[in-house]
PDB file of C-alpha atoms in Angstrom:
ATOM      1  CA  MET A   1      -1.325   5.654   0.962  1.00  0.00           C
ATOM      2  CA  ALA A   2      -0.326   7.296   4.205  1.00  0.00           C
ATOM      3  CA  SER A   3       2.644   9.647   4.402  1.00  0.00           C
ATOM      4  CA  PHE A   4       5.785   8.064   5.818  1.00  0.00           C
ATOM      5  CA  ASP A   5       7.673   9.778   8.604  1.00  0.00           C
ATOM      6  CA  ARG A   6      11.008   8.830  10.177  1.00  0.00           C
ATOM      7  CA  ARG A   7       9.517   9.819  13.552  1.00  0.00           C
ATOM      8  CA  ASP A   8       6.764   7.215  13.170  1.00  0.00           C
ATOM      9  CA  PHE A   9       9.364   4.592  12.314  1.00  0.00           C
ATOM     10  CA  LEU A  10      11.632   5.463  15.229  1.00  0.00           C
ATOM     11  CA  LYS A  11       8.676   5.614  17.590  1.00  0.00           C
ATOM     12  CA  ALA A  12       7.633   2.109  16.569  1.00  0.00           C
ATOM     13  CA  THR A  13      11.110   0.602  16.720  1.00  0.00           C
ATOM     14  CA  GLY A  14      11.927   2.198  20.037  1.00  0.00           C
ATOM     15  CA  VAL A  15       9.066   0.847  22.118  1.00  0.00           C
ATOM     16  CA  ALA A  16      11.068  -1.872  23.840  1.00  0.00           C
ATOM     17  CA  GLY A  17       8.762  -2.193  26.811  1.00  0.00           C
ATOM     18  CA  VAL A  18       5.670  -2.729  24.728  1.00  0.00           C
ATOM     19  CA  ALA A  19       7.400  -5.302  22.563  1.00  0.00           C
ATOM     20  CA  ALA A  20       7.306  -7.785  25.415  1.00  0.00           C
ATOM     21  CA  LEU A  21       3.514  -7.786  25.177  1.00  0.00           C
ATOM     22  CA  ALA A  22       3.608  -9.133  21.612  1.00  0.00           C
ATOM     23  CA  GLY A  23       5.640 -11.994  20.189  1.00  0.00           C
ATOM     24  CA  CYS A  24       2.972 -14.708  20.428  1.00  0.00           C
ATOM     25  CA  SER A  25       2.461 -14.238  24.162  1.00  0.00           C
ATOM     26  CA  GLY A  26       0.302 -16.836  25.889  1.00  0.00           C
ATOM     27  CA  SER A  27      -2.879 -15.883  27.724  1.00  0.00           C
ATOM     28  CA  GLY A  28      -4.340 -17.406  30.816  1.00  0.00           C
ATOM     29  CA  ASN A  29      -6.897 -19.502  28.960  1.00  0.00           C
ATOM     30  CA  GLY A  30      -4.269 -21.314  26.912  1.00  0.00           C
ATOM     31  CA  GLN A  31      -4.826 -19.258  23.764  1.00  0.00           C
ATOM     32  CA  THR A  32      -1.931 -17.633  21.910  1.00  0.00           C
ATOM     33  CA  ARG A  33      -2.401 -13.881  21.591  1.00  0.00           C
ATOM     34  CA  LEU A  34      -1.080 -12.218  18.458  1.00  0.00           C
ATOM     35  CA  SER A  35      -0.672  -8.495  17.832  1.00  0.00           C
ATOM     36  CA  TRP A  36      -1.852  -7.379  14.382  1.00  0.00           C
ATOM     37  CA  HIS A  37      -1.125  -3.798  13.308  1.00  0.00           C
ATOM     38  CA  ALA A  38      -3.420  -2.290  10.688  1.00  0.00           C
ATOM     39  CA  GLY A  39      -3.825   1.375   9.698  1.00  0.00           C
ATOM     40  CA  GLY A  40      -6.131   4.293  10.377  1.00  0.00           C
ATOM     41  CA  THR A  41      -9.765   3.526  11.171  1.00  0.00           C
ATOM     42  CA  GLY A  42     -10.880   5.500   8.110  1.00  0.00           C
ATOM     43  CA  GLY A  43      -8.888   3.442   5.601  1.00  0.00           C
ATOM     44  CA  THR A  44      -9.091  -0.104   4.259  1.00  0.00           C
ATOM     45  CA  TYR A  45      -6.414  -1.734   6.417  1.00  0.00           C
ATOM     46  CA  TYR A  46      -8.295  -1.473   9.707  1.00  0.00           C
ATOM     47  CA  PRO A  47     -11.684  -2.954   8.729  1.00  0.00           C
ATOM     48  CA  LEU A  48      -9.992  -5.622   6.590  1.00  0.00           C
ATOM     49  CA  SER A  49      -7.743  -6.560   9.515  1.00  0.00           C
ATOM     50  CA  ASN A  50     -10.812  -7.034  11.681  1.00  0.00           C
ATOM     51  CA  GLU A  51     -12.332  -9.366   9.086  1.00  0.00           C
ATOM     52  CA  LEU A  52      -9.054 -11.319   9.020  1.00  0.00           C
ATOM     53  CA  LYS A  53      -9.085 -11.394  12.834  1.00  0.00           C
ATOM     54  CA  LYS A  54     -12.510 -13.062  12.828  1.00  0.00           C
ATOM     55  CA  ILE A  55     -11.446 -15.641  10.234  1.00  0.00           C
ATOM     56  CA  ILE A  56      -8.276 -16.503  12.151  1.00  0.00           C
ATOM     57  CA  GLU A  57     -10.038 -16.727  15.510  1.00  0.00           C
ATOM     58  CA  ASP A  58     -12.807 -18.871  14.002  1.00  0.00           C
ATOM     59  CA  ASN A  59     -10.318 -21.348  12.543  1.00  0.00           C
ATOM     60  CA  THR A  60      -7.412 -21.458  15.016  1.00  0.00           C
ATOM     61  CA  ASP A  61      -6.829 -21.251  18.760  1.00  0.00           C
ATOM     62  CA  TYR A  62      -5.213 -17.828  18.393  1.00  0.00           C
ATOM     63  CA  LYS A  63      -6.552 -14.554  19.777  1.00  0.00           C
ATOM     64  CA  ILE A  64      -5.847 -11.544  17.551  1.00  0.00           C
ATOM     65  CA  GLN A  65      -5.504  -7.978  18.833  1.00  0.00           C
ATOM     66  CA  VAL A  66      -5.951  -5.493  15.967  1.00  0.00           C
ATOM     67  CA  GLN A  67      -4.361  -2.100  16.533  1.00  0.00           C
ATOM     68  CA  SER A  68      -5.008   1.112  14.597  1.00  0.00           C
ATOM     69  CA  THR A  69      -1.716   2.669  13.452  1.00  0.00           C
ATOM     70  CA  GLY A  70      -0.187   5.133  11.025  1.00  0.00           C
ATOM     71  CA  ALA A  71       0.062   2.285   8.480  1.00  0.00           C
ATOM     72  CA  SER A  72       2.999   0.991   6.472  1.00  0.00           C
ATOM     73  CA  VAL A  73       6.177   2.641   7.793  1.00  0.00           C
ATOM     74  CA  GLU A  74       5.044   2.605  11.400  1.00  0.00           C
ATOM     75  CA  ASN A  75       3.986  -1.027  10.976  1.00  0.00           C
ATOM     76  CA  VAL A  76       7.410  -1.970   9.639  1.00  0.00           C
ATOM     77  CA  GLY A  77       8.921  -0.456  12.767  1.00  0.00           C
ATOM     78  CA  SER A  78       6.553  -2.464  14.953  1.00  0.00           C
ATOM     79  CA  LEU A  79       7.498  -5.685  13.168  1.00  0.00           C
ATOM     80  CA  LYS A  80      11.196  -4.867  13.487  1.00  0.00           C
ATOM     81  CA  SER A  81      10.920  -4.292  17.244  1.00  0.00           C
ATOM     82  CA  GLY A  82       8.609  -7.255  17.883  1.00  0.00           C
ATOM     83  CA  ASP A  83       5.743  -5.011  18.985  1.00  0.00           C
ATOM     84  CA  ALA A  84       3.660  -6.589  16.195  1.00  0.00           C
ATOM     85  CA  ASP A  85       3.466 -10.218  15.125  1.00  0.00           C
ATOM     86  CA  PHE A  86       1.689  -9.408  11.851  1.00  0.00           C
ATOM     87  CA  ALA A  87       0.907  -6.184  10.020  1.00  0.00           C
ATOM     88  CA  LEU A  88      -0.492  -4.858   6.772  1.00  0.00           C
ATOM     89  CA  ILE A  89       1.958  -2.860   4.688  1.00  0.00           C
ATOM     90  CA  GLN A  90       2.471  -2.013   1.022  1.00  0.00           C
ATOM     91  CA  ASN A  91       4.854  -4.085  -1.071  1.00  0.00           C
ATOM     92  CA  ASP A  92       6.824  -1.047  -2.223  1.00  0.00           C
ATOM     93  CA  VAL A  93       7.348   0.033   1.393  1.00  0.00           C
ATOM     94  CA  ALA A  94       8.383  -3.542   2.225  1.00  0.00           C
ATOM     95  CA  TYR A  95      10.960  -3.403  -0.576  1.00  0.00           C
ATOM     96  CA  PHE A  96      12.298  -0.034   0.590  1.00  0.00           C
ATOM     97  CA  ALA A  97      12.518  -1.260   4.207  1.00  0.00           C
ATOM     98  CA  LYS A  98      14.258  -4.552   3.434  1.00  0.00           C
ATOM     99  CA  ASN A  99      16.758  -2.861   1.119  1.00  0.00           C
ATOM    100  CA  GLY A 100      17.353   0.301   3.151  1.00  0.00           C
ATOM    101  CA  THR A 101      16.407   2.596   0.288  1.00  0.00           C
ATOM    102  CA  GLY A 102      13.638   4.776  -1.160  1.00  0.00           C
ATOM    103  CA  ILE A 103      11.919   6.310   1.854  1.00  0.00           C
ATOM    104  CA  GLU A 104      14.027   8.499   4.145  1.00  0.00           C
ATOM    105  CA  ALA A 105      13.094   6.462   7.237  1.00  0.00           C
ATOM    106  CA  PHE A 106      14.883   3.413   5.827  1.00  0.00           C
ATOM    107  CA  LYS A 107      17.886   4.897   4.019  1.00  0.00           C
ATOM    108  CA  GLY A 108      20.971   3.202   5.342  1.00  0.00           C
ATOM    109  CA  SER A 109      18.916   1.245   7.907  1.00  0.00           C
ATOM    110  CA  PRO A 110      17.590  -1.921   6.244  1.00  0.00           C
ATOM    111  CA  VAL A 111      15.042  -3.896   8.248  1.00  0.00           C
ATOM    112  CA  GLU A 112      16.718  -7.265   7.921  1.00  0.00           C
ATOM    113  CA  ASN A 113      14.155  -9.271   9.925  1.00  0.00           C
ATOM    114  CA  LEU A 114      11.159  -8.210   7.795  1.00  0.00           C
ATOM    115  CA  ARG A 115       9.430 -11.165   6.112  1.00  0.00           C
ATOM    116  CA  GLY A 116       6.509 -11.513   3.716  1.00  0.00           C
ATOM    117  CA  VAL A 117       3.400 -13.633   4.185  1.00  0.00           C
ATOM    118  CA  ALA A 118       1.066 -12.831   1.266  1.00  0.00           C
ATOM    119  CA  THR A 119      -0.098 -10.045  -1.005  1.00  0.00           C
ATOM    120  CA  LEU A 120      -3.765  -9.111  -0.837  1.00  0.00           C
ATOM    121  CA  TYR A 121      -5.102  -6.477  -3.232  1.00  0.00           C
ATOM    122  CA  PRO A 122      -3.889  -3.658  -5.477  1.00  0.00           C
ATOM    123  CA  GLU A 123      -3.212  -0.156  -4.193  1.00  0.00           C
ATOM    124  CA  THR A 124      -3.802   1.677  -7.431  1.00  0.00           C
ATOM    125  CA  ILE A 125      -1.724   4.579  -8.778  1.00  0.00           C
ATOM    126  CA  HIS A 126      -4.126   7.398  -9.659  1.00  0.00           C
ATOM    127  CA  LEU A 127      -2.784  10.297 -11.734  1.00  0.00           C
ATOM    128  CA  VAL A 128      -5.596  12.825 -11.497  1.00  0.00           C
ATOM    129  CA  THR A 129      -6.134  16.063 -13.367  1.00  0.00           C
ATOM    130  CA  LEU A 130      -9.052  18.212 -14.484  1.00  0.00           C
ATOM    131  CA  GLU A 131     -10.295  18.068 -18.056  1.00  0.00           C
ATOM    132  CA  GLU A 132      -9.551  21.762 -18.548  1.00  0.00           C
ATOM    133  CA  THR A 133      -5.775  21.225 -18.144  1.00  0.00           C
ATOM    134  CA  GLY A 134      -5.528  19.267 -21.389  1.00  0.00           C
ATOM    135  CA  ILE A 135      -3.261  16.674 -19.742  1.00  0.00           C
ATOM    136  CA  GLU A 136      -3.900  13.297 -21.387  1.00  0.00           C
ATOM    137  CA  SER A 137      -0.618  11.424 -20.955  1.00  0.00           C
ATOM    138  CA  LEU A 138       2.449  11.236 -18.737  1.00  0.00           C
ATOM    139  CA  GLN A 139       4.439  13.255 -21.279  1.00  0.00           C
ATOM    140  CA  ASP A 140       1.916  16.095 -20.971  1.00  0.00           C
ATOM    141  CA  LEU A 141       3.151  16.652 -17.401  1.00  0.00           C
ATOM    142  CA  LYS A 142       6.253  18.394 -18.746  1.00  0.00           C
ATOM    143  CA  GLY A 143       6.131  22.071 -17.861  1.00  0.00           C
ATOM    144  CA  LYS A 144       3.218  21.534 -15.461  1.00  0.00           C
ATOM    145  CA  ARG A 145       2.769  21.795 -11.672  1.00  0.00           C
ATOM    146  CA  VAL A 146       2.513  18.268 -10.284  1.00  0.00           C
ATOM    147  CA  ASN A 147       1.775  17.214  -6.704  1.00  0.00           C
ATOM    148  CA  THR A 148       3.677  13.957  -6.132  1.00  0.00           C
ATOM    149  CA  GLY A 149       2.417  13.344  -2.589  1.00  0.00           C
ATOM    150  CA  ASP A 150       3.782  14.177   0.835  1.00  0.00           C
ATOM    151  CA  LEU A 151       7.503  14.935   0.926  1.00  0.00           C
ATOM    152  CA  GLY A 152       9.408  11.728   1.698  1.00  0.00           C
ATOM    153  CA  SER A 153       6.325   9.556   1.334  1.00  0.00           C
ATOM    154  CA  GLY A 154       5.946   6.316  -0.548  1.00  0.00           C
ATOM    155  CA  THR A 155       3.608   8.103  -2.919  1.00  0.00           C
ATOM    156  CA  GLN A 156       6.336  10.588  -3.804  1.00  0.00           C
ATOM    157  CA  VAL A 157       8.907   7.830  -4.316  1.00  0.00           C
ATOM    158  CA  ASP A 158       6.478   5.885  -6.527  1.00  0.00           C
ATOM    159  CA  ALA A 159       5.534   8.981  -8.547  1.00  0.00           C
ATOM    160  CA  LEU A 160       9.146   9.942  -9.217  1.00  0.00           C
ATOM    161  CA  LYS A 161      10.035   6.354 -10.177  1.00  0.00           C
ATOM    162  CA  ILE A 162       7.148   6.328 -12.655  1.00  0.00           C
ATOM    163  CA  LEU A 163       8.155   9.650 -14.173  1.00  0.00           C
ATOM    164  CA  ASN A 164      11.870   8.829 -14.320  1.00  0.00           C
ATOM    165  CA  ALA A 165      11.095   5.520 -16.035  1.00  0.00           C
ATOM    166  CA  VAL A 166       9.459   7.381 -18.918  1.00  0.00           C
ATOM    167  CA  GLY A 167      12.167  10.033 -19.187  1.00  0.00           C
ATOM    168  CA  ILE A 168      10.636  12.799 -17.079  1.00  0.00           C
ATOM    169  CA  THR A 169      12.871  14.328 -14.385  1.00  0.00           C
ATOM    170  CA  THR A 170      12.162  16.890 -11.683  1.00  0.00           C
ATOM    171  CA  ASP A 171      13.700  19.487 -14.022  1.00  0.00           C
ATOM    172  CA  ASP A 172      10.784  18.932 -16.409  1.00  0.00           C
ATOM    173  CA  PHE A 173       7.975  19.977 -14.055  1.00  0.00           C
ATOM    174  CA  THR A 174       7.289  21.975 -10.896  1.00  0.00           C
ATOM    175  CA  GLU A 175       6.944  19.553  -7.992  1.00  0.00           C
ATOM    176  CA  GLN A 176       4.636  20.218  -5.068  1.00  0.00           C
ATOM    177  CA  ASN A 177       4.176  18.011  -2.000  1.00  0.00           C
ATOM    178  CA  THR A 178       1.105  17.690   0.202  1.00  0.00           C
ATOM    179  CA  SER A 179      -1.327  14.997   1.312  1.00  0.00           C
ATOM    180  CA  PHE A 180      -3.883  14.019  -1.316  1.00  0.00           C
ATOM    181  CA  SER A 181      -6.752  15.705   0.491  1.00  0.00           C
ATOM    182  CA  GLN A 182      -4.805  18.972   0.240  1.00  0.00           C
ATOM    183  CA  ALA A 183      -3.762  18.175  -3.328  1.00  0.00           C
ATOM    184  CA  SER A 184      -7.409  17.714  -4.222  1.00  0.00           C
ATOM    185  CA  GLU A 185      -8.087  21.244  -3.021  1.00  0.00           C
ATOM    186  CA  GLN A 186      -5.107  22.465  -5.031  1.00  0.00           C
ATOM    187  CA  LEU A 187      -6.560  20.888  -8.165  1.00  0.00           C
ATOM    188  CA  LYS A 188      -9.941  22.450  -7.493  1.00  0.00           C
ATOM    189  CA  ASN A 189      -8.378  25.877  -6.939  1.00  0.00           C
ATOM    190  CA  GLY A 190      -6.070  25.665  -9.970  1.00  0.00           C
ATOM    191  CA  ASP A 191      -2.897  25.667  -7.846  1.00  0.00           C
ATOM    192  CA  VAL A 192      -1.605  22.413  -9.416  1.00  0.00           C
ATOM    193  CA  ASP A 193      -2.280  20.780 -12.754  1.00  0.00           C
ATOM    194  CA  ALA A 194      -2.114  17.111 -11.726  1.00  0.00           C
ATOM    195  CA  THR A 195      -1.597  14.975  -8.656  1.00  0.00           C
ATOM    196  CA  PHE A 196      -0.577  11.426  -7.792  1.00  0.00           C
ATOM    197  CA  THR A 197      -2.261   9.320  -5.142  1.00  0.00           C
ATOM    198  CA  VAL A 198      -2.065   5.639  -4.234  1.00  0.00           C
ATOM    199  CA  GLY A 199      -4.997   3.669  -2.869  1.00  0.00           C
ATOM    200  CA  GLY A 200      -7.545   0.988  -3.511  1.00  0.00           C
ATOM    201  CA  TRP A 201     -10.311   2.399  -5.672  1.00  0.00           C
ATOM    202  CA  PRO A 202     -12.549   4.187  -5.079  1.00  0.00           C
ATOM    203  CA  VAL A 203     -10.406   6.709  -3.214  1.00  0.00           C
ATOM    204  CA  GLY A 204     -12.742   8.940  -1.200  1.00  0.00           C
ATOM    205  CA  ALA A 205     -10.955  12.216  -1.930  1.00  0.00           C
ATOM    206  CA  ILE A 206     -11.117  11.555  -5.688  1.00  0.00           C
ATOM    207  CA  SER A 207     -14.787  10.595  -5.468  1.00  0.00           C
ATOM    208  CA  ASP A 208     -15.477  13.841  -3.618  1.00  0.00           C
ATOM    209  CA  LEU A 209     -13.548  15.890  -6.175  1.00  0.00           C
ATOM    210  CA  ALA A 210     -15.429  14.226  -9.039  1.00  0.00           C
ATOM    211  CA  THR A 211     -18.776  15.359  -7.634  1.00  0.00           C
ATOM    212  CA  THR A 212     -17.873  19.024  -8.195  1.00  0.00           C
ATOM    213  CA  GLU A 213     -15.228  18.976 -10.947  1.00  0.00           C
ATOM    214  CA  ASN A 214     -14.754  17.330 -14.343  1.00  0.00           C
ATOM    215  CA  ILE A 215     -11.827  15.065 -13.540  1.00  0.00           C
ATOM    216  CA  ARG A 216      -9.642  12.992 -15.819  1.00  0.00           C
ATOM    217  CA  ILE A 217      -7.565  10.031 -14.665  1.00  0.00           C
ATOM    218  CA  VAL A 218      -4.506   9.948 -16.899  1.00  0.00           C
ATOM    219  CA  PRO A 219      -3.810   6.477 -18.334  1.00  0.00           C
ATOM    220  CA  ILE A 220      -0.503   4.692 -17.773  1.00  0.00           C
ATOM    221  CA  GLU A 221      -0.290   2.147 -20.571  1.00  0.00           C
ATOM    222  CA  GLY A 222       1.573   0.536 -23.417  1.00  0.00           C
ATOM    223  CA  GLU A 223       5.338   0.843 -23.759  1.00  0.00           C
ATOM    224  CA  GLU A 224       5.523   3.390 -20.954  1.00  0.00           C
ATOM    225  CA  ARG A 225       3.822   1.015 -18.541  1.00  0.00           C
ATOM    226  CA  GLN A 226       6.277  -1.713 -19.473  1.00  0.00           C
ATOM    227  CA  LYS A 227       9.216   0.620 -18.783  1.00  0.00           C
ATOM    228  CA  ILE A 228       7.745   1.447 -15.366  1.00  0.00           C
ATOM    229  CA  LYS A 229       7.407  -2.218 -14.422  1.00  0.00           C
ATOM    230  CA  GLU A 230      10.975  -2.856 -15.549  1.00  0.00           C
ATOM    231  CA  ALA A 231      12.180   0.057 -13.397  1.00  0.00           C
ATOM    232  CA  ALA A 232      10.653  -1.335 -10.190  1.00  0.00           C
ATOM    233  CA  SER A 233       9.593  -4.928  -9.602  1.00  0.00           C
ATOM    234  CA  PHE A 234       6.818  -3.988  -7.173  1.00  0.00           C
ATOM    235  CA  PHE A 235       4.690  -2.300  -9.867  1.00  0.00           C
ATOM    236  CA  ALA A 236       1.997  -4.407 -11.567  1.00  0.00           C
ATOM    237  CA  ASP A 237      -0.623  -3.838 -14.278  1.00  0.00           C
ATOM    238  CA  ASP A 238      -3.909  -2.477 -13.003  1.00  0.00           C
ATOM    239  CA  GLU A 239      -7.103  -0.887 -14.276  1.00  0.00           C
ATOM    240  CA  ILE A 240      -9.632   1.499 -12.765  1.00  0.00           C
ATOM    241  CA  PRO A 241     -13.057   0.284 -13.928  1.00  0.00           C
ATOM    242  CA  ALA A 242     -15.414   2.516 -15.860  1.00  0.00           C
ATOM    243  CA  GLY A 243     -17.828   4.322 -13.575  1.00  0.00           C
ATOM    244  CA  THR A 244     -15.617   4.136 -10.489  1.00  0.00           C
ATOM    245  CA  TYR A 245     -15.647   7.941 -10.402  1.00  0.00           C
ATOM    246  CA  ASP A 246     -18.296  10.362 -11.664  1.00  0.00           C
ATOM    247  CA  GLY A 247     -17.586  11.346 -15.247  1.00  0.00           C
ATOM    248  CA  VAL A 248     -14.930   8.674 -15.826  1.00  0.00           C
ATOM    249  CA  ASP A 249     -16.951   6.500 -18.199  1.00  0.00           C
ATOM    250  CA  GLN A 250     -14.172   4.330 -19.630  1.00  0.00           C
ATOM    251  CA  ALA A 251     -11.774   1.974 -17.862  1.00  0.00           C
ATOM    252  CA  VAL A 252      -8.366   3.555 -17.235  1.00  0.00           C
ATOM    253  CA  PRO A 253      -5.202   1.424 -17.476  1.00  0.00           C
ATOM    254  CA  THR A 254      -2.569   2.151 -14.835  1.00  0.00           C
ATOM    255  CA  VAL A 255      -0.166   0.413 -12.447  1.00  0.00           C
ATOM    256  CA  SER A 256      -0.437  -0.533  -8.808  1.00  0.00           C
ATOM    257  CA  VAL A 257       1.494  -1.618  -5.786  1.00  0.00           C
ATOM    258  CA  GLN A 258       0.081  -4.304  -3.485  1.00  0.00           C
ATOM    259  CA  ALA A 259      -1.206  -4.340   0.056  1.00  0.00           C
ATOM    260  CA  MET A 260       0.357  -7.305   1.854  1.00  0.00           C
ATOM    261  CA  ILE A 261       0.566  -9.189   5.147  1.00  0.00           C
ATOM    262  CA  ALA A 262       4.032  -9.089   6.698  1.00  0.00           C
ATOM    263  CA  THR A 263       5.670 -10.560   9.775  1.00  0.00           C
ATOM    264  CA  ASN A 264       9.200 -10.858  11.163  1.00  0.00           C
ATOM    265  CA  ALA A 265      11.847 -13.555  11.088  1.00  0.00           C
ATOM    266  CA  GLU A 266      11.377 -14.276  14.800  1.00  0.00           C
ATOM    267  CA  ALA A 267       7.734 -15.362  14.381  1.00  0.00           C
ATOM    268  CA  SER A 268       7.075 -19.085  14.885  1.00  0.00           C
ATOM    269  CA  ALA A 269       6.931 -21.026  11.620  1.00  0.00           C
ATOM    270  CA  ASP A 270       3.927 -22.985  12.907  1.00  0.00           C
ATOM    271  CA  VAL A 271       2.056 -19.827  13.870  1.00  0.00           C
ATOM    272  CA  VAL A 272       2.711 -18.152  10.522  1.00  0.00           C
ATOM    273  CA  GLU A 273       1.701 -21.276   8.599  1.00  0.00           C
ATOM    274  CA  ASN A 274      -1.500 -21.700  10.649  1.00  0.00           C
ATOM    275  CA  VAL A 275      -2.495 -18.040  10.306  1.00  0.00           C
ATOM    276  CA  THR A 276      -1.789 -18.113   6.566  1.00  0.00           C
ATOM    277  CA  ALA A 277      -3.820 -21.295   6.130  1.00  0.00           C
ATOM    278  CA  ALA A 278      -6.742 -19.883   8.136  1.00  0.00           C
ATOM    279  CA  VAL A 279      -6.895 -16.782   5.926  1.00  0.00           C
ATOM    280  CA  PHE A 280      -6.375 -18.352   2.504  1.00  0.00           C
ATOM    281  CA  ASP A 281      -8.491 -21.451   3.134  1.00  0.00           C
ATOM    282  CA  HIS A 282     -11.416 -19.178   4.066  1.00  0.00           C
ATOM    283  CA  THR A 283     -11.224 -16.172   1.745  1.00  0.00           C
ATOM    284  CA  SER A 284     -14.903 -16.744   0.893  1.00  0.00           C
ATOM    285  CA  ASP A 285     -15.698 -15.356   4.362  1.00  0.00           C
ATOM    286  CA  LEU A 286     -14.302 -11.933   3.433  1.00  0.00           C
ATOM    287  CA  THR A 287     -16.409  -9.011   2.254  1.00  0.00           C
ATOM    288  CA  ILE A 288     -13.686  -6.335   1.855  1.00  0.00           C
ATOM    289  CA  LYS A 289     -11.573  -6.615  -1.357  1.00  0.00           C
ATOM    290  CA  LYS A 290     -12.839 -10.199  -1.645  1.00  0.00           C
ATOM    291  CA  GLN A 291     -12.533 -10.207  -5.432  1.00  0.00           C
ATOM    292  CA  PHE A 292      -8.756  -9.727  -5.217  1.00  0.00           C
ATOM    293  CA  ILE A 293      -7.717 -11.956  -2.320  1.00  0.00           C
ATOM    294  CA  SER A 294      -6.971 -15.583  -3.154  1.00  0.00           C
ATOM    295  CA  LYS A 295      -4.372 -18.270  -2.631  1.00  0.00           C
ATOM    296  CA  GLU A 296      -3.613 -18.217  -6.355  1.00  0.00           C
ATOM    297  CA  SER A 297      -2.721 -14.493  -6.378  1.00  0.00           C
ATOM    298  CA  ALA A 298      -1.144 -14.278  -2.928  1.00  0.00           C
ATOM    299  CA  GLN A 299       2.431 -14.135  -4.214  1.00  0.00           C
ATOM    300  CA  ASP A 300       1.795 -11.636  -7.029  1.00  0.00           C
ATOM    301  CA  GLY A 301       4.055  -8.664  -6.400  1.00  0.00           C
ATOM    302  CA  MET A 302       5.740 -10.207  -3.340  1.00  0.00           C
ATOM    303  CA  SER A 303       8.730  -7.903  -2.976  1.00  0.00           C
ATOM    304  CA  ILE A 304      10.641  -9.452  -0.037  1.00  0.00           C
ATOM    305  CA  GLU A 305      11.722 -12.832   1.269  1.00  0.00           C
ATOM    306  CA  LEU A 306       8.867 -15.073   2.446  1.00  0.00           C
ATOM    307  CA  HIS A 307       8.668 -16.262   6.030  1.00  0.00           C
ATOM    308  CA  GLU A 308       9.331 -19.990   6.237  1.00  0.00           C
ATOM    309  CA  GLY A 309       5.819 -20.582   7.639  1.00  0.00           C
ATOM    310  CA  ALA A 310       4.244 -18.889   4.614  1.00  0.00           C
ATOM    311  CA  SER A 311       6.542 -20.852   2.306  1.00  0.00           C
ATOM    312  CA  ALA A 312       5.364 -24.066   3.934  1.00  0.00           C
ATOM    313  CA  TYR A 313       1.723 -23.170   3.221  1.00  0.00           C
ATOM    314  CA  PHE A 314       2.125 -21.918  -0.344  1.00  0.00           C
ATOM    315  CA  GLY A 315       4.593 -24.684  -1.206  1.00  0.00           C
TER     316      GLY A 315
END
């Protein structure tokens, strides 16, 4: 999960001149051009968006322009301003944006025109430690140094919600805040005892760490997992399969948030319905996260109001 910055959000919402280029603008050849905001080129959002672009263009008259961005918070800003017609975001970020809570960028400034289209695949909560720390459960984090993700990020908000749900407050541990790539170095150097990250497995930084260190992914399960899901509706059951990371030979139960397609209230109902139908009638054409993306699961974890065009498709 990318870190979330108020500056990214304000930058996206303030680009009034660029917004006129989006909004289902017509092109000279009679096609409708749609702006689709993804994420960084090194993550999952960008290549997946390009696969979705091909499916949509193959099955509609629309032309899709995929743009690399800073991911969820920036994409919410682009949807709010009309600079993007569609975007990939996380369902927890969508919830925070629509309700004006959680992440600093949204506090007191709800994004009222944000609408959901469909959820896609799990962004898994990884609680990573090294075997030598002896940490085997959430309760073992008490008295430890824990990196909860970048300050103000969705990862930090998710981590603190998880810990609070099981009775652990910031008074119970020493909190540190960096990106996961930096947190991975902190683990390796013994500067922190555990770290949270959010991403579709395998997460590259964890895979890299596992090649040189004996890692443990701490399970989130049982009654504690139920409490976490009750504390925030956007959390869902998940599992990291055995063998995903070197040395992690058994499946690890955990929770996840969901990557999702979002749009705005101003988008045409017909356009949203046609785009949704193109994607979910042709999921067999996908190669990225194909095992998770289906019409049957496309409302699992939906955390905001659906666009009327998506509602028309899903019934």
